[in-house]
Amino acid sequence: MESWHSLHNPNFNYLANIRHMKHWMKRIGHNVSDLSKLNVLHITGTKGKGSTSAFCENILRHHGYKTGVYSSPHLVSITERFLFDGKPVETNVFIDHYWDIYNRLLNSRESEDDMPHAFAFLTLLAFKLFLAQGVDALILEVGIGGQYDCTNIVATPTVCGVTSLHVDHISLLGNTIESVAWHKGGIFKPGTPAVTVPQDPRAMKVLEDRAEEIGTTLYETPSLASYDNGPEPIRLGIPGHVQNVNASLALQMCKIWLKTGGNGFRKTSADETISSTIMKRSEKAQGFELTDSIKNGLAQTNLPGRAHVISRPGVTYYLDTAHTDLSIQHCAEWFDQKADEERSKLKGRVARIMLFYGAEGRDQLKHLSILQQRLPLDAVIFTPYASLTEDCSIDYIYDNTTKEEQFTNVLSFKEFWDDMISTTNPIPTEGKPSGQPCASYTARSFPEALIAATGGRDLSIRGIDDFISENKYHTTSSGGLFRDPSVTQATTKDGIRLDYPQLPEQVQNADHVQILFAGGFKIIGHGLWYLHEKLF
């Protein structure tokens, strides 16, 4: 869409975001003060914003409130960034509001370049959508940083939260944990309670200084074990031990929101009031007794693309959007544990494969090193996230990486991987003895990699009929379908013949294949799209 692409300006003035956002708000017919009606829970941090937002949304929705979530990025559809009661905004509603504010901004511009950049436009669109819908609570995720982020025009949030901090987005936030913390603490507002997860002492000191400077009280979350859930353990809908920290932050933020009634909004009924005491700044926040609404909210929280498992006959897909050093470690630990648990319940030989394409702007080679050191794999396929012959319907905001550049990156990943395994002792697998290298391959398109990895076991892959020239399959001992090894090529609908990566024997003859998608949002988004996965 031409109007959308005209907003793509990666060289915008980040430091001028707040001033410009206030100007643009007036041009779409709103004052900044209107945002107080949204009863905002404002969340910043490096890792865990999405999970914390999801927990907050589910807790408040299970208390009967009408919720909104504005988050980024998205996996498949841009409408995922705008959730109403846990579901993406309807496409027709999105389109109507999109054109309304686009035309308002276009017709009121004072110069040719007097238009918001893409993320600013989406933030304006979010405010317009949620004000029109009249939500009781808006869970608002910061885009980058905090101090100068587009979302930081909200002057009176109900509560602010800070997830785990690490050095990230160096060009905008600086290369020290202290500078990152300074930017993140910029969302604090006078008199608005702020809550943070335990941080590196250097980051915590900066957050405390920022809270004092701005005039608010900062609380540190307790461990999840400190909450009273009765005789049963607390169940979280998003798996992974790291989610304990995010869930505790969500609990404390929702406690504050509910006790204050959402900036004057109606308070919770007596039987749902969360029992707790006002916390002193010098102390950790205290755990409290969890009500049924809270328990159900935590247990039923879902976050697509995070610790995401899709089970099909003969193949299980594991997908996680991890794209930082620490989250890649957590991803490896999660996959290894879950794959082992599944393996113990399966009969026959099981093979493990990884599909990888690294996130742009990240230390992709370091991520590969982390994965290589921690995972027992039979094979890895380095693949572009694009198709050679068609574009899938994934609408990314900025995607300046051509298909040719993607494949150049793929070759670099493989070269680095092969150099690593030549100097290390690979972790053995069921079909690969200790000391035998993990085989690595490249694919020229994502569908090619996906079909090769599954070996034809999953015939529901989107577009599979366009990529298979001969339907030669046989039934495995587990009842699934397996592509005959003699089928070594595919013909696309455009007549292009592709060679399948010829995976090792222990993979071709396996009864079940476990496939990890790793590297970042784009490969996960494309994986979910090609697998027809329903996200909400």
Coordinates of C-alpha atoms in Angstrom, one line a residue:
M1 CA 0.0 0.0 0.0
E2 CA 1.6 3.3 -1.2
S3 CA 0.3 5.3 1.7
W4 CA 1.9 2.9 4.2
H5 CA 5.2 2.7 2.5
S6 CA 5.4 6.5 2.4
L7 CA 5.6 6.5 6.2
H8 CA 8.7 4.3 6.3
N9 CA 11.4 6.6 7.6
P10 CA 14.0 4.7 9.6
N11 CA 16.1 7.9 9.9
F12 CA 13.5 9.8 12.0
N13 CA 14.5 12.1 14.9
Y14 CA 14.1 9.8 17.9
L15 CA 14.7 12.6 20.4
A16 CA 11.9 14.6 18.9
N17 CA 9.2 11.9 19.3
I18 CA 7.4 13.4 22.2
R19 CA 7.1 16.9 20.7
H20 CA 6.0 15.6 17.4
M21 CA 3.5 13.1 18.9
K22 CA 1.7 16.0 20.8
H23 CA 1.5 17.9 17.6
W24 CA 0.2 14.9 15.6
M25 CA -2.4 14.1 18.3
K26 CA -4.0 17.5 17.8
R27 CA -4.1 17.0 14.1
I28 CA -6.1 13.7 14.5
G29 CA -8.6 15.5 16.7
H30 CA -7.4 14.6 20.2
N31 CA -5.6 16.2 23.1
V32 CA -3.0 14.4 25.1
S33 CA -5.3 14.7 28.2
D34 CA -7.8 12.4 26.4
L35 CA -5.4 9.6 27.1
S36 CA -6.1 9.6 30.8
K37 CA -9.5 8.0 29.9
L38 CA -7.6 4.8 28.9
N39 CA -6.3 4.0 32.5
V40 CA -2.9 3.0 31.2
L41 CA -0.6 0.3 32.5
H42 CA 2.7 1.5 30.9
I43 CA 5.4 -1.2 30.4
T44 CA 9.0 -0.8 29.4
G45 CA 12.0 -3.1 29.6
T46 CA 14.3 -5.1 27.4
K47 CA 12.9 -8.6 27.7
G48 CA 9.5 -9.7 28.9
K49 CA 7.3 -6.8 27.9
G50 CA 5.1 -9.0 25.7
S51 CA 4.6 -11.7 28.4
T52 CA 4.0 -9.2 31.2
S53 CA 1.4 -7.4 29.0
A54 CA -0.3 -10.7 28.2
F55 CA -0.5 -11.6 31.9
C56 CA -1.8 -8.1 32.8
E57 CA -4.5 -8.3 30.1
N58 CA -5.7 -11.7 31.1
I59 CA -5.8 -10.9 34.8
L60 CA -7.9 -7.7 34.3
R61 CA -10.2 -9.3 31.7
H62 CA -10.9 -12.1 34.2
H63 CA -12.0 -9.4 36.6
G64 CA -14.6 -8.3 34.1
Y65 CA -12.8 -5.3 32.6
K66 CA -12.8 -4.4 28.9
T67 CA -9.1 -4.5 28.0
G68 CA -6.9 -3.2 25.2
V69 CA -3.2 -4.0 24.4
Y70 CA -0.9 -2.1 22.2
S71 CA 2.3 -4.1 21.5
S72 CA 5.1 -4.6 19.0
P73 CA 6.2 -6.2 16.8
H74 CA 3.7 -8.6 15.3
L75 CA 4.2 -12.1 13.8
V76 CA 1.8 -12.3 10.8
S77 CA -0.8 -9.5 10.7
I78 CA -0.3 -5.9 11.8
T79 CA -3.7 -6.1 13.5
E80 CA -2.0 -8.3 16.2
R81 CA -0.6 -5.1 17.7
F82 CA -4.1 -3.9 18.7
L83 CA -5.9 -6.3 20.9
F84 CA -9.4 -5.8 22.3
D85 CA -10.3 -8.3 25.0
G86 CA -7.5 -10.5 23.9
K87 CA -8.4 -10.5 20.1
P88 CA -6.9 -8.5 17.3
V89 CA -8.9 -5.5 16.0
E90 CA -11.2 -6.4 13.2
T91 CA -9.7 -5.7 9.8
N92 CA -12.5 -3.4 8.7
V93 CA -12.2 -1.4 11.9
F94 CA -8.5 -1.1 11.5
I95 CA -8.8 0.0 7.9
D96 CA -11.5 2.6 8.7
H97 CA -9.4 4.2 11.5
Y98 CA -6.2 3.9 9.4
W99 CA -7.6 6.0 6.6
D100 CA -9.3 8.4 8.9
I101 CA -6.1 9.5 10.7
Y102 CA -4.0 9.2 7.6
N103 CA -6.2 11.6 5.7
R104 CA -6.4 14.0 8.7
L105 CA -2.6 14.1 8.9
L106 CA -2.1 14.3 5.2
N107 CA -4.6 17.2 4.8
S108 CA -3.2 19.2 7.7
R109 CA 0.5 18.9 7.0
E110 CA 2.6 22.0 6.8
S111 CA 5.3 20.6 4.5
E112 CA 5.9 17.5 2.4
D113 CA 7.7 15.7 5.2
D114 CA 5.3 16.7 8.0
M115 CA 4.0 13.1 8.5
P116 CA 4.7 10.7 11.3
H117 CA 7.1 7.8 10.8
A118 CA 5.6 4.3 10.8
F119 CA 5.8 3.5 14.5
A120 CA 4.5 6.9 15.5
F121 CA 1.6 6.5 13.1
L122 CA 0.7 3.1 14.6
T123 CA 0.9 4.6 18.1
L124 CA -1.5 7.4 17.0
L125 CA -3.7 4.8 15.4
A126 CA -3.7 2.8 18.7
F127 CA -4.8 5.8 20.8
K128 CA -7.5 6.5 18.3
L129 CA -8.8 2.9 18.2
F130 CA -8.8 2.4 22.0
L131 CA -10.4 5.8 22.7
A132 CA -13.1 4.9 20.2
Q133 CA -13.7 1.5 21.7
G134 CA -13.8 2.9 25.3
V135 CA -11.6 0.3 26.9
D136 CA -11.4 0.2 30.8
A137 CA -7.7 -0.5 30.8
L138 CA -5.0 -0.1 28.1
I139 CA -1.8 -2.2 28.5
L140 CA 0.7 0.0 26.7
E141 CA 4.1 -1.4 25.6
V142 CA 6.9 0.9 25.0
G143 CA 8.5 0.6 21.5
I144 CA 12.2 1.4 22.2
G145 CA 13.5 2.9 25.4
G146 CA 11.0 5.0 27.3
Q147 CA 12.1 8.6 27.8
Y148 CA 11.7 9.5 24.1
D149 CA 9.4 6.7 23.0
C150 CA 6.2 7.6 21.1
T151 CA 4.1 6.0 23.9
N152 CA 5.5 8.4 26.5
I153 CA 3.0 11.2 25.8
V154 CA 0.7 9.5 28.3
A155 CA 1.0 11.9 31.2
T156 CA -1.1 10.1 33.8
P157 CA -0.8 6.3 33.6
T158 CA -2.2 4.3 36.5
V159 CA 0.9 2.3 37.0
C160 CA 4.3 1.9 35.3
G161 CA 6.3 -1.4 35.1
V162 CA 9.9 -2.3 34.1
T163 CA 10.8 -5.7 32.9
S164 CA 14.3 -7.2 32.8
L165 CA 16.9 -4.8 31.5
H166 CA 19.9 -5.5 29.3
V167 CA 22.0 -3.6 26.8
D168 CA 20.1 -3.4 23.6
H169 CA 19.4 -0.8 20.8
I170 CA 22.8 0.7 21.4
S171 CA 22.5 3.4 18.8
L172 CA 19.5 4.9 20.6
L173 CA 19.9 3.9 24.2
G174 CA 23.7 3.8 24.7
N175 CA 26.0 0.9 25.3
T176 CA 25.9 0.6 29.1
I177 CA 23.2 -0.9 31.4
E178 CA 23.1 2.5 33.2
S179 CA 22.2 4.4 30.1
V180 CA 19.5 1.8 29.2
A181 CA 18.0 2.1 32.7
W182 CA 17.9 5.9 32.4
H183 CA 15.9 5.7 29.2
K184 CA 13.6 3.1 30.6
G185 CA 13.0 5.0 33.8
G186 CA 11.8 7.9 31.6
I187 CA 8.2 6.5 31.6
F188 CA 7.9 7.2 35.4
K189 CA 5.4 9.9 36.2
P190 CA 4.9 12.1 39.4
G191 CA 2.7 10.3 41.9
T192 CA 2.2 7.2 39.7
P193 CA 3.5 4.0 41.3
A194 CA 6.2 2.2 39.5
V195 CA 7.2 -1.5 39.8
T196 CA 10.3 -3.2 38.6
V197 CA 11.6 -6.8 38.5
P198 CA 14.9 -7.4 40.3
Q199 CA 17.6 -5.8 38.2
D200 CA 21.4 -5.6 37.9
P201 CA 22.5 -3.4 40.9
R202 CA 23.8 -0.7 38.5
A203 CA 20.4 -0.6 36.6
M204 CA 18.5 -0.6 39.9
K205 CA 20.4 2.4 41.2
V206 CA 19.6 4.4 38.1
L207 CA 15.9 3.4 38.3
E208 CA 15.8 4.5 41.9
D209 CA 17.4 7.8 41.1
R210 CA 15.0 8.4 38.2
A211 CA 12.0 7.6 40.5
E212 CA 13.3 10.1 43.1
E213 CA 14.0 12.7 40.5
I214 CA 10.5 12.4 38.9
G215 CA 8.7 12.1 42.1
T216 CA 7.3 8.6 42.4
T217 CA 7.7 5.5 44.4
L218 CA 9.5 2.4 43.0
Y219 CA 8.7 -1.1 44.2
E220 CA 10.7 -4.3 43.5
T221 CA 8.7 -7.4 42.8
P222 CA 8.9 -10.5 45.0
S223 CA 9.4 -14.0 43.8
L224 CA 6.4 -15.8 42.4
A225 CA 6.7 -18.3 45.3
S226 CA 5.8 -15.6 47.8
Y227 CA 2.2 -15.5 46.6
D228 CA -0.5 -17.6 48.3
N229 CA -2.1 -19.9 45.8
G230 CA -3.3 -22.5 48.4
P231 CA -2.0 -26.1 48.1
E232 CA -1.6 -26.0 44.3
P233 CA 1.4 -24.5 42.4
I234 CA 0.7 -21.4 40.4
R235 CA 0.0 -22.3 36.8
L236 CA 1.2 -20.0 34.0
G237 CA -0.2 -20.2 30.5
I238 CA 3.2 -19.2 29.0
P239 CA 5.8 -21.9 29.8
G240 CA 9.4 -21.2 30.9
H241 CA 10.9 -20.4 34.3
V242 CA 11.7 -16.9 33.2
Q243 CA 7.9 -16.2 33.1
N244 CA 7.8 -16.4 36.9
V245 CA 9.5 -13.0 37.0
N246 CA 7.1 -11.5 34.4
A247 CA 4.0 -12.9 36.1
S248 CA 5.1 -11.4 39.4
L249 CA 5.5 -8.0 37.8
A250 CA 2.0 -8.3 36.2
L251 CA 0.5 -9.3 39.6
Q252 CA 1.9 -6.2 41.3
M253 CA 0.9 -3.9 38.5
C254 CA -2.6 -5.3 38.4
K255 CA -2.8 -5.0 42.2
I256 CA -2.1 -1.3 42.0
W257 CA -4.5 -0.8 39.1
L258 CA -7.3 -2.6 40.9
K259 CA -6.7 -0.8 44.2
T260 CA -6.7 2.6 42.6
G261 CA -9.7 1.7 40.5
G262 CA -7.9 2.5 37.3
N263 CA -7.4 6.3 37.7
G264 CA -10.8 6.8 39.3
F265 CA -12.6 4.0 37.5
R266 CA -14.9 1.7 39.4
K267 CA -13.2 -0.4 42.0
T268 CA -13.3 -4.2 42.2
S269 CA -16.0 -5.8 44.2
A270 CA -15.3 -6.8 47.8
D271 CA -14.9 -10.5 47.1
E272 CA -12.4 -9.8 44.4
T273 CA -10.3 -7.3 46.2
I274 CA -6.6 -8.3 46.3
S275 CA -5.4 -8.6 49.9
S276 CA -2.1 -6.7 50.3
T277 CA -0.5 -3.9 52.1
I278 CA 0.9 -0.6 50.8
M279 CA 4.6 -1.3 50.3
K280 CA 7.4 0.9 51.6
R281 CA 10.0 2.0 49.1
S282 CA 12.8 0.4 51.1
E283 CA 11.2 -3.0 51.0
K284 CA 10.4 -5.5 48.4
A285 CA 6.7 -5.7 47.3
Q286 CA 4.9 -8.4 49.2
G287 CA 3.1 -11.4 47.7
F288 CA -0.6 -11.8 48.4
E289 CA -3.4 -14.3 48.2
L290 CA -4.5 -15.0 44.7
T291 CA -8.2 -14.9 43.9
D292 CA -9.8 -17.3 41.4
S293 CA -9.9 -14.5 38.8
I294 CA -6.2 -14.0 39.1
K295 CA -5.4 -17.8 39.0
N296 CA -7.5 -18.2 35.9
G297 CA -6.0 -15.2 34.3
L298 CA -2.5 -16.4 34.8
A299 CA -3.3 -20.0 33.7
Q300 CA -5.1 -19.0 30.5
T301 CA -2.6 -16.5 29.3
N302 CA -1.3 -17.2 25.8
L303 CA 1.4 -15.4 23.8
P304 CA 1.7 -16.6 20.2
G305 CA 5.3 -17.3 19.1
R306 CA 6.7 -17.6 22.6
A307 CA 7.5 -21.1 23.7
H308 CA 5.0 -22.1 21.0
V309 CA 4.4 -25.8 20.3
I310 CA 2.5 -27.3 17.3
S311 CA 1.9 -31.0 17.2
R312 CA 1.2 -32.8 14.0
P313 CA 1.4 -36.5 13.0
G314 CA 5.1 -37.5 12.8
V315 CA 6.4 -34.0 13.5
T316 CA 6.4 -31.4 16.3
Y317 CA 7.3 -27.8 15.7
Y318 CA 8.8 -25.7 18.5
L319 CA 8.9 -21.9 17.9
D320 CA 10.2 -19.1 20.0
T321 CA 10.9 -15.5 19.0
A322 CA 14.1 -15.2 21.1
H323 CA 16.5 -12.7 19.6
T324 CA 18.8 -11.5 22.4
D325 CA 21.7 -13.4 24.0
L326 CA 19.8 -14.2 27.2
S327 CA 16.5 -15.1 25.5
I328 CA 18.4 -17.4 23.0
Q329 CA 19.8 -19.3 26.1
H330 CA 16.3 -19.6 27.5
C331 CA 15.0 -20.8 24.2
A332 CA 17.7 -23.5 24.0
E333 CA 16.9 -24.6 27.6
W334 CA 13.1 -24.7 26.9
F335 CA 13.5 -26.7 23.6
D336 CA 15.9 -29.2 25.1
Q337 CA 13.6 -29.8 28.1
K338 CA 10.3 -30.0 26.2
A339 CA 11.8 -32.1 23.4
D340 CA 13.1 -34.6 26.0
E341 CA 9.7 -34.7 27.7
E342 CA 8.0 -35.4 24.3
R343 CA 10.7 -38.0 23.4
S344 CA 10.0 -40.0 26.5
K345 CA 6.4 -40.5 25.3
L346 CA 7.2 -41.5 21.7
K347 CA 7.9 -44.8 20.2
G348 CA 10.6 -45.3 17.6
R349 CA 13.5 -43.1 16.5
V350 CA 13.2 -39.4 17.0
A351 CA 15.3 -36.8 15.1
R352 CA 15.9 -33.1 16.0
I353 CA 16.4 -30.4 13.4
M354 CA 16.8 -26.6 13.7
L355 CA 15.6 -24.0 11.1
F356 CA 17.5 -20.8 11.6
Y357 CA 17.6 -17.2 10.3
G358 CA 19.1 -14.6 12.5
A359 CA 17.3 -11.4 13.5
E360 CA 18.7 -8.3 11.8
G361 CA 20.6 -5.9 14.0
R362 CA 21.6 -8.7 16.5
D363 CA 24.7 -10.7 17.1
Q364 CA 23.5 -13.6 15.0
L365 CA 26.8 -15.5 15.1
K366 CA 26.8 -15.3 18.9
H367 CA 23.3 -16.7 19.0
L368 CA 24.4 -19.6 16.7
S369 CA 27.3 -20.3 19.1
I370 CA 24.9 -20.4 22.1
L371 CA 22.6 -22.8 20.3
Q372 CA 25.4 -25.0 19.0
Q373 CA 26.9 -25.4 22.5
R374 CA 23.6 -26.2 24.2
L375 CA 21.5 -28.3 21.8
P376 CA 21.8 -31.9 20.6
L377 CA 20.8 -31.7 16.9
D378 CA 20.9 -34.1 14.0
A379 CA 20.7 -31.4 11.4
V380 CA 20.4 -27.6 11.0
I381 CA 19.0 -25.8 7.9
F382 CA 19.9 -22.2 7.4
T383 CA 17.1 -20.6 5.4
P384 CA 15.8 -17.2 4.2
Y385 CA 12.4 -16.4 5.7
A386 CA 11.2 -15.5 2.2
S387 CA 9.8 -17.6 -0.7
L388 CA 11.6 -17.6 -4.0
T389 CA 8.3 -17.3 -6.0
E390 CA 5.8 -15.5 -3.9
D391 CA 5.3 -13.1 -1.0
C392 CA 3.4 -14.4 2.0
S393 CA 1.0 -12.0 3.6
I394 CA 3.2 -10.8 6.4
D395 CA 3.2 -7.1 6.7
Y396 CA 6.4 -6.0 8.4
I397 CA 7.0 -2.3 9.1
Y398 CA 10.6 -2.2 8.0
D399 CA 12.0 -5.0 5.9
N400 CA 14.7 -3.7 3.7
T401 CA 16.5 -7.1 3.4
T402 CA 16.1 -8.5 -0.1
K403 CA 15.8 -12.2 -0.9
E404 CA 19.3 -12.1 -2.3
E405 CA 20.7 -10.5 0.8
Q406 CA 18.9 -13.1 2.9
F407 CA 20.5 -15.9 1.1
T408 CA 23.9 -14.2 1.4
N409 CA 23.3 -14.2 5.2
V410 CA 22.3 -17.8 5.1
L411 CA 25.6 -18.8 3.5
S412 CA 27.5 -16.8 6.2
F413 CA 25.5 -18.6 8.9
K414 CA 26.4 -22.0 7.5
E415 CA 30.1 -21.1 7.1
F416 CA 30.3 -20.0 10.8
W417 CA 28.4 -23.1 12.0
D418 CA 30.7 -25.4 10.1
D419 CA 33.8 -23.7 11.5
M420 CA 32.4 -24.1 15.0
I421 CA 31.6 -27.8 14.7
S422 CA 35.1 -28.5 13.3
T423 CA 36.6 -27.3 16.6
T424 CA 34.1 -28.6 19.1
N425 CA 32.7 -31.9 20.2
P426 CA 29.1 -31.9 19.1
I427 CA 26.4 -33.1 21.6
P428 CA 25.3 -36.6 20.7
T429 CA 21.7 -37.4 19.7
E430 CA 19.8 -40.7 19.5
G431 CA 20.8 -41.2 15.9
K432 CA 24.2 -39.4 16.0
P433 CA 27.0 -40.7 18.2
S434 CA 29.3 -38.5 20.2
G435 CA 31.9 -36.8 18.0
Q436 CA 29.8 -36.9 14.8
P437 CA 29.2 -33.4 13.5
C438 CA 25.7 -32.0 13.2
A439 CA 25.0 -31.8 9.5
S440 CA 24.3 -28.3 8.1
Y441 CA 22.4 -27.3 5.0
T442 CA 21.1 -24.3 3.2
A443 CA 17.8 -23.7 1.5
R444 CA 16.9 -21.1 -1.1
S445 CA 13.5 -20.4 0.3
F446 CA 11.6 -21.0 3.5
P447 CA 9.0 -23.4 2.0
E448 CA 11.9 -25.5 0.6
A449 CA 13.5 -25.7 4.1
L450 CA 10.2 -26.5 5.8
I451 CA 9.2 -29.3 3.4
A452 CA 12.7 -30.8 3.5
A453 CA 12.8 -30.7 7.3
T454 CA 9.4 -32.4 7.6
G455 CA 10.2 -34.9 4.8
G456 CA 6.6 -34.7 3.6
R457 CA 5.3 -35.7 7.0
D458 CA 3.1 -32.6 7.2
L459 CA 0.9 -32.2 4.1
S460 CA -1.0 -29.3 5.6
I461 CA 1.9 -26.8 5.0
R462 CA 0.7 -23.8 3.1
G463 CA 1.4 -24.1 -0.6
I464 CA 2.9 -27.6 -0.4
D465 CA 1.1 -28.6 -3.6
D466 CA 3.1 -25.9 -5.4
F467 CA 6.4 -27.3 -4.2
I468 CA 6.1 -31.0 -4.7
S469 CA 6.4 -32.4 -8.2
E470 CA 5.8 -36.0 -7.4
N471 CA 3.6 -37.3 -4.7
K472 CA 5.7 -40.2 -3.5
Y473 CA 5.0 -41.0 0.1
H474 CA 5.0 -44.0 2.3
T475 CA 3.5 -44.6 5.8
T476 CA 5.9 -44.6 8.8
S477 CA 5.6 -47.0 11.7
S478 CA 4.0 -44.2 13.7
G479 CA 1.3 -43.8 11.1
G480 CA 2.6 -40.5 9.6
L481 CA 3.5 -39.8 6.0
F482 CA 7.1 -39.6 4.8
R483 CA 8.5 -38.2 1.6
D484 CA 10.3 -40.9 -0.4
P485 CA 14.0 -40.2 -0.4
S486 CA 14.0 -40.6 -4.2
V487 CA 12.0 -37.4 -4.5
T488 CA 15.0 -35.0 -4.5
Q489 CA 13.4 -32.0 -6.2
A490 CA 10.3 -29.9 -6.2
T491 CA 8.8 -27.9 -9.0
T492 CA 7.1 -24.6 -8.0
K493 CA 4.0 -23.4 -9.7
D494 CA 6.2 -21.1 -11.7
G495 CA 8.2 -24.0 -13.1
I496 CA 11.3 -23.5 -10.9
R497 CA 13.0 -26.7 -9.9
L498 CA 14.4 -26.8 -6.4
D499 CA 16.8 -29.3 -4.9
Y500 CA 15.8 -30.5 -1.4
P501 CA 18.6 -30.5 1.2
Q502 CA 19.4 -34.2 1.5
L503 CA 19.2 -34.7 5.3
P504 CA 21.2 -37.5 7.0
E505 CA 19.9 -41.0 7.3
Q506 CA 19.0 -40.7 10.9
V507 CA 16.6 -37.9 10.0
Q508 CA 15.2 -39.5 6.9
N509 CA 14.5 -42.8 8.7
A510 CA 13.2 -41.3 11.9
D511 CA 9.7 -42.1 13.1
H512 CA 9.2 -38.6 14.4
V513 CA 10.9 -35.3 13.8
Q514 CA 11.2 -32.4 16.3
I515 CA 11.9 -29.0 14.5
L516 CA 13.0 -25.9 16.3
F517 CA 12.5 -22.5 14.6
A518 CA 15.0 -20.0 15.9
G519 CA 16.4 -16.6 15.2
G520 CA 13.7 -14.0 15.7
F521 CA 10.3 -12.7 14.9
K522 CA 10.5 -13.0 11.1
I523 CA 11.3 -16.7 10.8
I524 CA 8.8 -17.5 13.6
G525 CA 6.1 -15.4 11.8
H526 CA 6.7 -17.1 8.5
G527 CA 6.7 -20.5 10.2
L528 CA 3.3 -19.8 11.8
W529 CA 1.9 -18.6 8.5
Y530 CA 3.1 -21.6 6.5
L531 CA 1.8 -23.9 9.1
H532 CA -1.7 -22.3 9.1
E533 CA -1.4 -21.8 12.9
K534 CA -4.4 -20.0 14.5
L535 CA -2.8 -17.4 16.8
F536 CA -5.9 -16.0 18.6

